[in-house]
PDB file of C-alpha atoms in Angstrom:
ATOM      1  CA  UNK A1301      87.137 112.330 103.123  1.00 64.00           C
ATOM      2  CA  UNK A1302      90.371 112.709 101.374  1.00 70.00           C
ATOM      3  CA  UNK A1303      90.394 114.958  98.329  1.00 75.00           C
ATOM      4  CA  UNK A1304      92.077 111.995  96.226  1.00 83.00           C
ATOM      5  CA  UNK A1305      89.025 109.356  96.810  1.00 90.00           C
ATOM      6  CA  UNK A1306      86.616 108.657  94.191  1.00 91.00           C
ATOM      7  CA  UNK A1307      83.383 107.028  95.084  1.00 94.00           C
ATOM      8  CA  UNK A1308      82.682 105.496  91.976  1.00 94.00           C
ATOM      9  CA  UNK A1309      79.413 103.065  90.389  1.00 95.00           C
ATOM     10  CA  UNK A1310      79.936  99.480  89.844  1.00 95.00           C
ATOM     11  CA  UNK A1311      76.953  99.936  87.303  1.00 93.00           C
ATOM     12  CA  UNK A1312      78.655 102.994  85.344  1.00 91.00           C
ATOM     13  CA  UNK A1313      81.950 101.485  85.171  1.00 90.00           C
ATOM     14  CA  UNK A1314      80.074  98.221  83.667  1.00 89.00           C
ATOM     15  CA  UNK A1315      78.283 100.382  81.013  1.00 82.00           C
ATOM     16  CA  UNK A1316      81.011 103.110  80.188  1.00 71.00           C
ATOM     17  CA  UNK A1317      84.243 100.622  79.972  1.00 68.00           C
ATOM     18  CA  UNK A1318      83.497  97.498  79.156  1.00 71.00           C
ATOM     19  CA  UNK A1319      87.099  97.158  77.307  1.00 73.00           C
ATOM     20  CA  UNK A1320      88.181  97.643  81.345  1.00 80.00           C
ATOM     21  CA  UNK A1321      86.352  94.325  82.555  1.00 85.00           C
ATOM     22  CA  UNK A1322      89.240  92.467  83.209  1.00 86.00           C
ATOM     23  CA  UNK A1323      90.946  94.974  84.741  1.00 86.00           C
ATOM     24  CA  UNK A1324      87.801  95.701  87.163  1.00 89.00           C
ATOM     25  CA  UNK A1325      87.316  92.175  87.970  1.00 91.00           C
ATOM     26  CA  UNK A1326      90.841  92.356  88.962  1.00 90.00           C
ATOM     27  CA  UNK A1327      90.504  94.876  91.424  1.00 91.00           C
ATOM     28  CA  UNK A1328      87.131  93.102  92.707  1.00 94.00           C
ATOM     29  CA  UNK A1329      88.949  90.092  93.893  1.00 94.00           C
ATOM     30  CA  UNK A1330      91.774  91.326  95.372  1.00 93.00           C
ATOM     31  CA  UNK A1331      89.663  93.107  98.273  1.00 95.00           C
ATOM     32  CA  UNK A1332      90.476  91.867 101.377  1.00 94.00           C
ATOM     33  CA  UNK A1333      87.830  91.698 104.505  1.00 94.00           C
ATOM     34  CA  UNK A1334      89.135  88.616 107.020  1.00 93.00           C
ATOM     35  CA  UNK A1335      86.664  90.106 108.933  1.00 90.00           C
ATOM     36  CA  UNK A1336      83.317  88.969 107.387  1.00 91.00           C
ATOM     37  CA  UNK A1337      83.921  86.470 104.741  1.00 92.00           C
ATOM     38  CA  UNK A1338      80.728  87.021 103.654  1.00 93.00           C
ATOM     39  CA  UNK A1339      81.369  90.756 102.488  1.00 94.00           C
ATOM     40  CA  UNK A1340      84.633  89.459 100.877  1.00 95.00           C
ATOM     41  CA  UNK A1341      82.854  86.928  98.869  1.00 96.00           C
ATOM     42  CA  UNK A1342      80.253  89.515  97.812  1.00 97.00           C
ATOM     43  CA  UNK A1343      82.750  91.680  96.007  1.00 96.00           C
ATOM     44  CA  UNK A1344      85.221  88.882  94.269  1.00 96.00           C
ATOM     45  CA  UNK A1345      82.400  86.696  93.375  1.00 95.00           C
ATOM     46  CA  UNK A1346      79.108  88.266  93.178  1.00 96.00           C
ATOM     47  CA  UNK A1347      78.907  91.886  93.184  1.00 96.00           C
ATOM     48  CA  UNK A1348      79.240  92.116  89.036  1.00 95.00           C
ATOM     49  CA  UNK A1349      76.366  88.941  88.559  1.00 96.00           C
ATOM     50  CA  UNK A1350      73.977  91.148  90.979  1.00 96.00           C
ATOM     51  CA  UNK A1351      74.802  94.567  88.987  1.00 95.00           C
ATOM     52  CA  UNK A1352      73.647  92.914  85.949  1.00 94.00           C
ATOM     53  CA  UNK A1353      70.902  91.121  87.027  1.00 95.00           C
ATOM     54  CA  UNK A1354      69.559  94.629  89.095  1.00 93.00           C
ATOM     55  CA  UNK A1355      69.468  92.856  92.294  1.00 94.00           C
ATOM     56  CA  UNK A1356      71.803  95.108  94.081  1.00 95.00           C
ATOM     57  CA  UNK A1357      73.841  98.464  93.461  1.00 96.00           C
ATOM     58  CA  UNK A1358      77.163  98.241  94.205  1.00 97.00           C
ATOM     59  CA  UNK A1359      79.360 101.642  94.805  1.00 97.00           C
ATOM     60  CA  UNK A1360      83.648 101.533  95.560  1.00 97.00           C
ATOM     61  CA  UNK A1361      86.061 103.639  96.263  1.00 95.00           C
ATOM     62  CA  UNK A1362      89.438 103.954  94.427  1.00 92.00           C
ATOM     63  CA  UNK A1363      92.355 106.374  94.675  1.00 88.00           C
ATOM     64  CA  UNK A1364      93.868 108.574  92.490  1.00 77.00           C
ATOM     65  CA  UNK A1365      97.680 109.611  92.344  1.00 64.00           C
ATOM     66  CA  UNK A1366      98.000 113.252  93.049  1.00 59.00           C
ATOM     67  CA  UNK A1367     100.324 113.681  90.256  1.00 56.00           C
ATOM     68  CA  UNK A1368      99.224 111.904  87.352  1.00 53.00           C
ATOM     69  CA  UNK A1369      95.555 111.868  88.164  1.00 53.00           C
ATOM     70  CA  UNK A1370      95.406 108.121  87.561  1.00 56.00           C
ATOM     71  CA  UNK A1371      93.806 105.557  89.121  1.00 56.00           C
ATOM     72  CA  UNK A1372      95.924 103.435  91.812  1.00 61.00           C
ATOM     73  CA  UNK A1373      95.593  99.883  92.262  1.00 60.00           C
ATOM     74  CA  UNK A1374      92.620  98.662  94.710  1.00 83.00           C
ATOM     75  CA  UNK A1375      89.873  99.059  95.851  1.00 94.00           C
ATOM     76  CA  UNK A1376      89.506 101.096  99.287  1.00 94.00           C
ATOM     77  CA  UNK A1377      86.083 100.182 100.306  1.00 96.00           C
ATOM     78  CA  UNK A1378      82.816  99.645  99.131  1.00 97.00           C
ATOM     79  CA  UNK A1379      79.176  99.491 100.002  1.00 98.00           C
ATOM     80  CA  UNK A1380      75.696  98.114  98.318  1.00 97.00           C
ATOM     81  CA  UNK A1381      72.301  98.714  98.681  1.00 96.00           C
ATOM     82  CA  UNK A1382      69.359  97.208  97.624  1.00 93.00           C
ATOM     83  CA  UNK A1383      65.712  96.346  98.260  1.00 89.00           C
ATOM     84  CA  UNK A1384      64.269  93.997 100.751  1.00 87.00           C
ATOM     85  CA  UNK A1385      61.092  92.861 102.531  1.00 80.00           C
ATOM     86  CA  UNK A1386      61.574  93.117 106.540  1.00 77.00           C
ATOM     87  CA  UNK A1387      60.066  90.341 108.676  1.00 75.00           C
ATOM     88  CA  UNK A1388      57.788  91.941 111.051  1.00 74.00           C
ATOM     89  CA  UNK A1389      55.945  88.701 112.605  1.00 74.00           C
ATOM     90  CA  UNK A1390      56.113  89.515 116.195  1.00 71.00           C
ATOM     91  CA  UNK A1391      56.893  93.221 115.977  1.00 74.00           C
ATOM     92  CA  UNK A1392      53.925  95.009 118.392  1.00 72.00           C
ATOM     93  CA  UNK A1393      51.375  97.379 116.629  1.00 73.00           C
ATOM     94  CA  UNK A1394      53.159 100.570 118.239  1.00 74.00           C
ATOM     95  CA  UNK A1395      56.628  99.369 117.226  1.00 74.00           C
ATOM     96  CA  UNK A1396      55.213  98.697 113.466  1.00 72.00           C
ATOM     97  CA  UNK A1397      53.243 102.189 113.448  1.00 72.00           C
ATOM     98  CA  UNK A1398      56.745 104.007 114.799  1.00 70.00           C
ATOM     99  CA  UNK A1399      58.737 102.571 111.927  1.00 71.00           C
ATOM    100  CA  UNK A1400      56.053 102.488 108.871  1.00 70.00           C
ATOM    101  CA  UNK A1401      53.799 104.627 109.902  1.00 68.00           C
ATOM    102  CA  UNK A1402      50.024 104.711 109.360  1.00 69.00           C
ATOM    103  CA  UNK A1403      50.776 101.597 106.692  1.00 62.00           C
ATOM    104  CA  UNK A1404      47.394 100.627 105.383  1.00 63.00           C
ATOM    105  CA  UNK A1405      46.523  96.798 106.591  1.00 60.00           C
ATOM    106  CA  UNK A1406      49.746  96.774 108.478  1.00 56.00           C
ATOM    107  CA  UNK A1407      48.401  94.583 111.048  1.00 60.00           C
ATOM    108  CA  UNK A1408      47.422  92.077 108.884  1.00 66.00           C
ATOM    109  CA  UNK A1409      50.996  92.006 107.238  1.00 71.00           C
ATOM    110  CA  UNK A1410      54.479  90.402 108.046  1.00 75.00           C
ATOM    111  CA  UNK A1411      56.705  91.330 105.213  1.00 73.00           C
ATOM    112  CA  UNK A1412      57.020  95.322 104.483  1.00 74.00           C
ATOM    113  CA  UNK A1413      59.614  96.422 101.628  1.00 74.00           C
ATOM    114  CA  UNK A1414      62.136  98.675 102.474  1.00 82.00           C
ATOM    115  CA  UNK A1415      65.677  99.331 101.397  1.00 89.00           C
ATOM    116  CA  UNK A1416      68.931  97.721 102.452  1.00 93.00           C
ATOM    117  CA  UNK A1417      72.379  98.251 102.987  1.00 96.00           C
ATOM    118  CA  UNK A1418      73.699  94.971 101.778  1.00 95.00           C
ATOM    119  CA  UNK A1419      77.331  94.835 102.397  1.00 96.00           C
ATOM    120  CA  UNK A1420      79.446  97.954 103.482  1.00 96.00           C
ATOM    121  CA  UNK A1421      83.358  97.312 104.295  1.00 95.00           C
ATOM    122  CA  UNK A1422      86.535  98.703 103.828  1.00 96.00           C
ATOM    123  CA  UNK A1423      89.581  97.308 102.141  1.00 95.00           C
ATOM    124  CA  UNK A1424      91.827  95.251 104.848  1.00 94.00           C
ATOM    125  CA  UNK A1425      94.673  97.127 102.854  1.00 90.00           C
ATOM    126  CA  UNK A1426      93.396 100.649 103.950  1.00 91.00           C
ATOM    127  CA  UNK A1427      92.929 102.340 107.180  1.00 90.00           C
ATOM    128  CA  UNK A1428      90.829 105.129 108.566  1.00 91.00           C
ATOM    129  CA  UNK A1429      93.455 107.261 107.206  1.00 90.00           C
ATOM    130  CA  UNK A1430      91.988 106.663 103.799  1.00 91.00           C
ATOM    131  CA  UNK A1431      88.130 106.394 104.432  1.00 93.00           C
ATOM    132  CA  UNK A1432      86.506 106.311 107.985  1.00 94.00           C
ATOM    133  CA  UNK A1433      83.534 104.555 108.694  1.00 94.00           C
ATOM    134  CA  UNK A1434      81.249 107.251 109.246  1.00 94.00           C
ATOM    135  CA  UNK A1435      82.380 108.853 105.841  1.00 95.00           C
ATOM    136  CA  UNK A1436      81.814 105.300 104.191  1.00 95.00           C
ATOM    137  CA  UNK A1437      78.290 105.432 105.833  1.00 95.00           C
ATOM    138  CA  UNK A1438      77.106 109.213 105.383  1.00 93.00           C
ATOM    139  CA  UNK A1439      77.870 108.587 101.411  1.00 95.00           C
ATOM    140  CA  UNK A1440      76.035 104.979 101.604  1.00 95.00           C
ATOM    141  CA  UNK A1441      73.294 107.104 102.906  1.00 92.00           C
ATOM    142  CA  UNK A1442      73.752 109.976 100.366  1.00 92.00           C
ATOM    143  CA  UNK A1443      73.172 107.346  97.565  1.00 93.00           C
ATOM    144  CA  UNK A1444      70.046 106.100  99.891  1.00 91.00           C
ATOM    145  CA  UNK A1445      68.396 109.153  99.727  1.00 86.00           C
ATOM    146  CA  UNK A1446      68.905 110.095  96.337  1.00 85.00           C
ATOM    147  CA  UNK A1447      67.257 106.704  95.320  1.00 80.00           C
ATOM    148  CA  UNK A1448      64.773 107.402  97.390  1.00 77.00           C
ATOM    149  CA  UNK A1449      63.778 110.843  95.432  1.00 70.00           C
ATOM    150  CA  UNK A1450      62.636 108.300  92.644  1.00 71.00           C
ATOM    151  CA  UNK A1451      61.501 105.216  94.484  1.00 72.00           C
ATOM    152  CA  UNK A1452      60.104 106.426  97.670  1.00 70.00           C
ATOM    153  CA  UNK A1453      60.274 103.780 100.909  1.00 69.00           C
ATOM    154  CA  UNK A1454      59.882 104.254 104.650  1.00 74.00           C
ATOM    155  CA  UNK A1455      62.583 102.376 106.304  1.00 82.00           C
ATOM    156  CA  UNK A1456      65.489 101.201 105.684  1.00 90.00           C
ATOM    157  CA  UNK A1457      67.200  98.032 107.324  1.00 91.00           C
ATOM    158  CA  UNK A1458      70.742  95.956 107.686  1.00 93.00           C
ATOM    159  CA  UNK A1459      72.054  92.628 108.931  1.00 91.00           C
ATOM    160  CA  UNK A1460      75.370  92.541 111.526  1.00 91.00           C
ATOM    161  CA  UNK A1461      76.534  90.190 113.748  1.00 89.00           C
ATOM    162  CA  UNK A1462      75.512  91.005 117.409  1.00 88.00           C
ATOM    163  CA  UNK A1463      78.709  92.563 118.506  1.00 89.00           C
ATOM    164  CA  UNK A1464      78.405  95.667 115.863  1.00 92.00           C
ATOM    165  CA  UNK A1465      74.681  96.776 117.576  1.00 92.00           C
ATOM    166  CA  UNK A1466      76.544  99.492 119.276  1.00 93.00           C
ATOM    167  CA  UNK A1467      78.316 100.340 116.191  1.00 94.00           C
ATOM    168  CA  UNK A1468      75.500 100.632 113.724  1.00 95.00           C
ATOM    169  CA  UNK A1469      73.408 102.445 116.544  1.00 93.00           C
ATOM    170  CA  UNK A1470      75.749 104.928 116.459  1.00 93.00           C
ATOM    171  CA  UNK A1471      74.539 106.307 113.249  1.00 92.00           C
ATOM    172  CA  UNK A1472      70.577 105.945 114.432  1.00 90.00           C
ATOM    173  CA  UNK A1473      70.081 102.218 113.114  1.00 92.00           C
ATOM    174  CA  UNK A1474      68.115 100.375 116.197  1.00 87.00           C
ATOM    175  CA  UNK A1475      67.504  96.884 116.875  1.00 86.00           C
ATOM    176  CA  UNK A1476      64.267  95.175 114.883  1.00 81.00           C
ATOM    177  CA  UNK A1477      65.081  91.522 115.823  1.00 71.00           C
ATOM    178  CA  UNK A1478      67.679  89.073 116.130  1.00 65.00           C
ATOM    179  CA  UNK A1479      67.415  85.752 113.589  1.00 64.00           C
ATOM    180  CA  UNK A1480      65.532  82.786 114.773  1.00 55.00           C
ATOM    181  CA  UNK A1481      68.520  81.029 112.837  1.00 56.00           C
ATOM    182  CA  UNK A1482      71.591  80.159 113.960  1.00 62.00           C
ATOM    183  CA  UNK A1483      73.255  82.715 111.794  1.00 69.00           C
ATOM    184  CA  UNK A1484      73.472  85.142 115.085  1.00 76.00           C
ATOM    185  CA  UNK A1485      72.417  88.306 113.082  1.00 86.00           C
ATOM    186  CA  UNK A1486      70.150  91.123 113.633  1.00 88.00           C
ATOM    187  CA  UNK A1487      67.747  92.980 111.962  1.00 87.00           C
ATOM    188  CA  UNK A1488      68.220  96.943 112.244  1.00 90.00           C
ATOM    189  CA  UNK A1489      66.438  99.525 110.901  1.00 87.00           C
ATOM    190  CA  UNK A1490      66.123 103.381 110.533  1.00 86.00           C
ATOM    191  CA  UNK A1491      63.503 104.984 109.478  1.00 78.00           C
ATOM    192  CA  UNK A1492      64.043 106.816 106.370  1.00 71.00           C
ATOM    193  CA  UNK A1493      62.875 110.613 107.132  1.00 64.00           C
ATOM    194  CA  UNK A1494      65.203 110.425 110.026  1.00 54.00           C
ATOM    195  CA  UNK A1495      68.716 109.554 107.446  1.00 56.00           C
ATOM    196  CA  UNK A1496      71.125 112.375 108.245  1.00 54.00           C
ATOM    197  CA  UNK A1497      74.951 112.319 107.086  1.00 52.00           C
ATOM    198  CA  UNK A1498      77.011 110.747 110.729  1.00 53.00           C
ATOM    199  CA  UNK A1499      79.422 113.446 111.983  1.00 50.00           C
ATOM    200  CA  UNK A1500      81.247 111.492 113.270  1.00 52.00           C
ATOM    201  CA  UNK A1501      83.005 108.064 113.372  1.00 48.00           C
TER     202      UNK A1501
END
């Protein structure tokens, strides 16, 4: 990761400059992902209202000028993490016992609480010159595991369109299930003693 990239919390920057609200909110809606509306939404619209409210944790990336040590305009990317309960109706004893373990009861259970990477994207104004993916991940997972020092939890899980299965599997994630809605998304999880920094992207 570039030596001029600050990962930075939306939950710090709420508490330690509140004078700098506007300008934050600024920044928040001018990031850009015509991939996944849904991610772009997150950040211009909700990210600050889920902060606050301790539903999610949201982390971003910003640059700083080499010479002046300042700030730069934008956002590069961000990711947030939070907790969930996995659907596991239909999941086989074995495959339930590989990814919780010896749960107490688990067979009599369909929901099991985990974490989960909400939203993780990068800025349609940067490129992998900036931030790669894997770097965006191994710190999403950095964050994970640090939370999980505290917290504790077994697994942890995200949502993605079909297509990015490969992608996500790349870093260990495999499949749970795909949504009996018509959203098209599957589950994916990892199991938590497994989380290891990607080397590559």
């Amino acid at each position: 990761m570039r030596n001029d990239l600050r990962l930075n919390s939306l939950r710090e920057q709420l508490h330690l400059n509140p004078e700098k609200l506007l300008d934050l909110e600024k920044k928040l809606k001018e990031f850009s992902c015509t991939r996944d509306n849904d991610i772009e939404r997150f950040i211009q619209s909700n990210a600050i209202a889920f902060e606050r409210s301790g539903l999610a944790r949201t982390y971003f990336y910003t640059l700083l000028d080499k010479t002046s040590g300042k700030e730069r305009t934008g956002i590069a990317a961000y990711f947030s993490v939070a907790i969930t309960a996995a659907d596991f109706s239909g999941v086989g004893r074995s495959k339930r016992e590989k990814i919780l373990g010896r749960t107490p009861a688990r067979e009599r259970q369909d929901y099991f609480g985990g974490l989960l990477i909400a939203q993780l994207a990068r800025n349609d104004c940067y490129d992998g010159s900036v931030i790669t993916g894997a770097e965006l991940m191994s710190d999403c997972l950095e964050v994970i595991e640090q939370g999980r020092d505290f917290v504790g939890g077994r697994a942890l899980y995200l949502d993605c369109k079909k297509a990015l299965v490969p992608y996500y599997e790349k870093f260990g994630f495999k499949e749970l299930r795909l949504s009996e809605d018509d959203s098209g998304l599957s589950t994916l999880f990892m199991g938590l003693p497994r989380i290891h920094p990607p080397l590559s992207s």
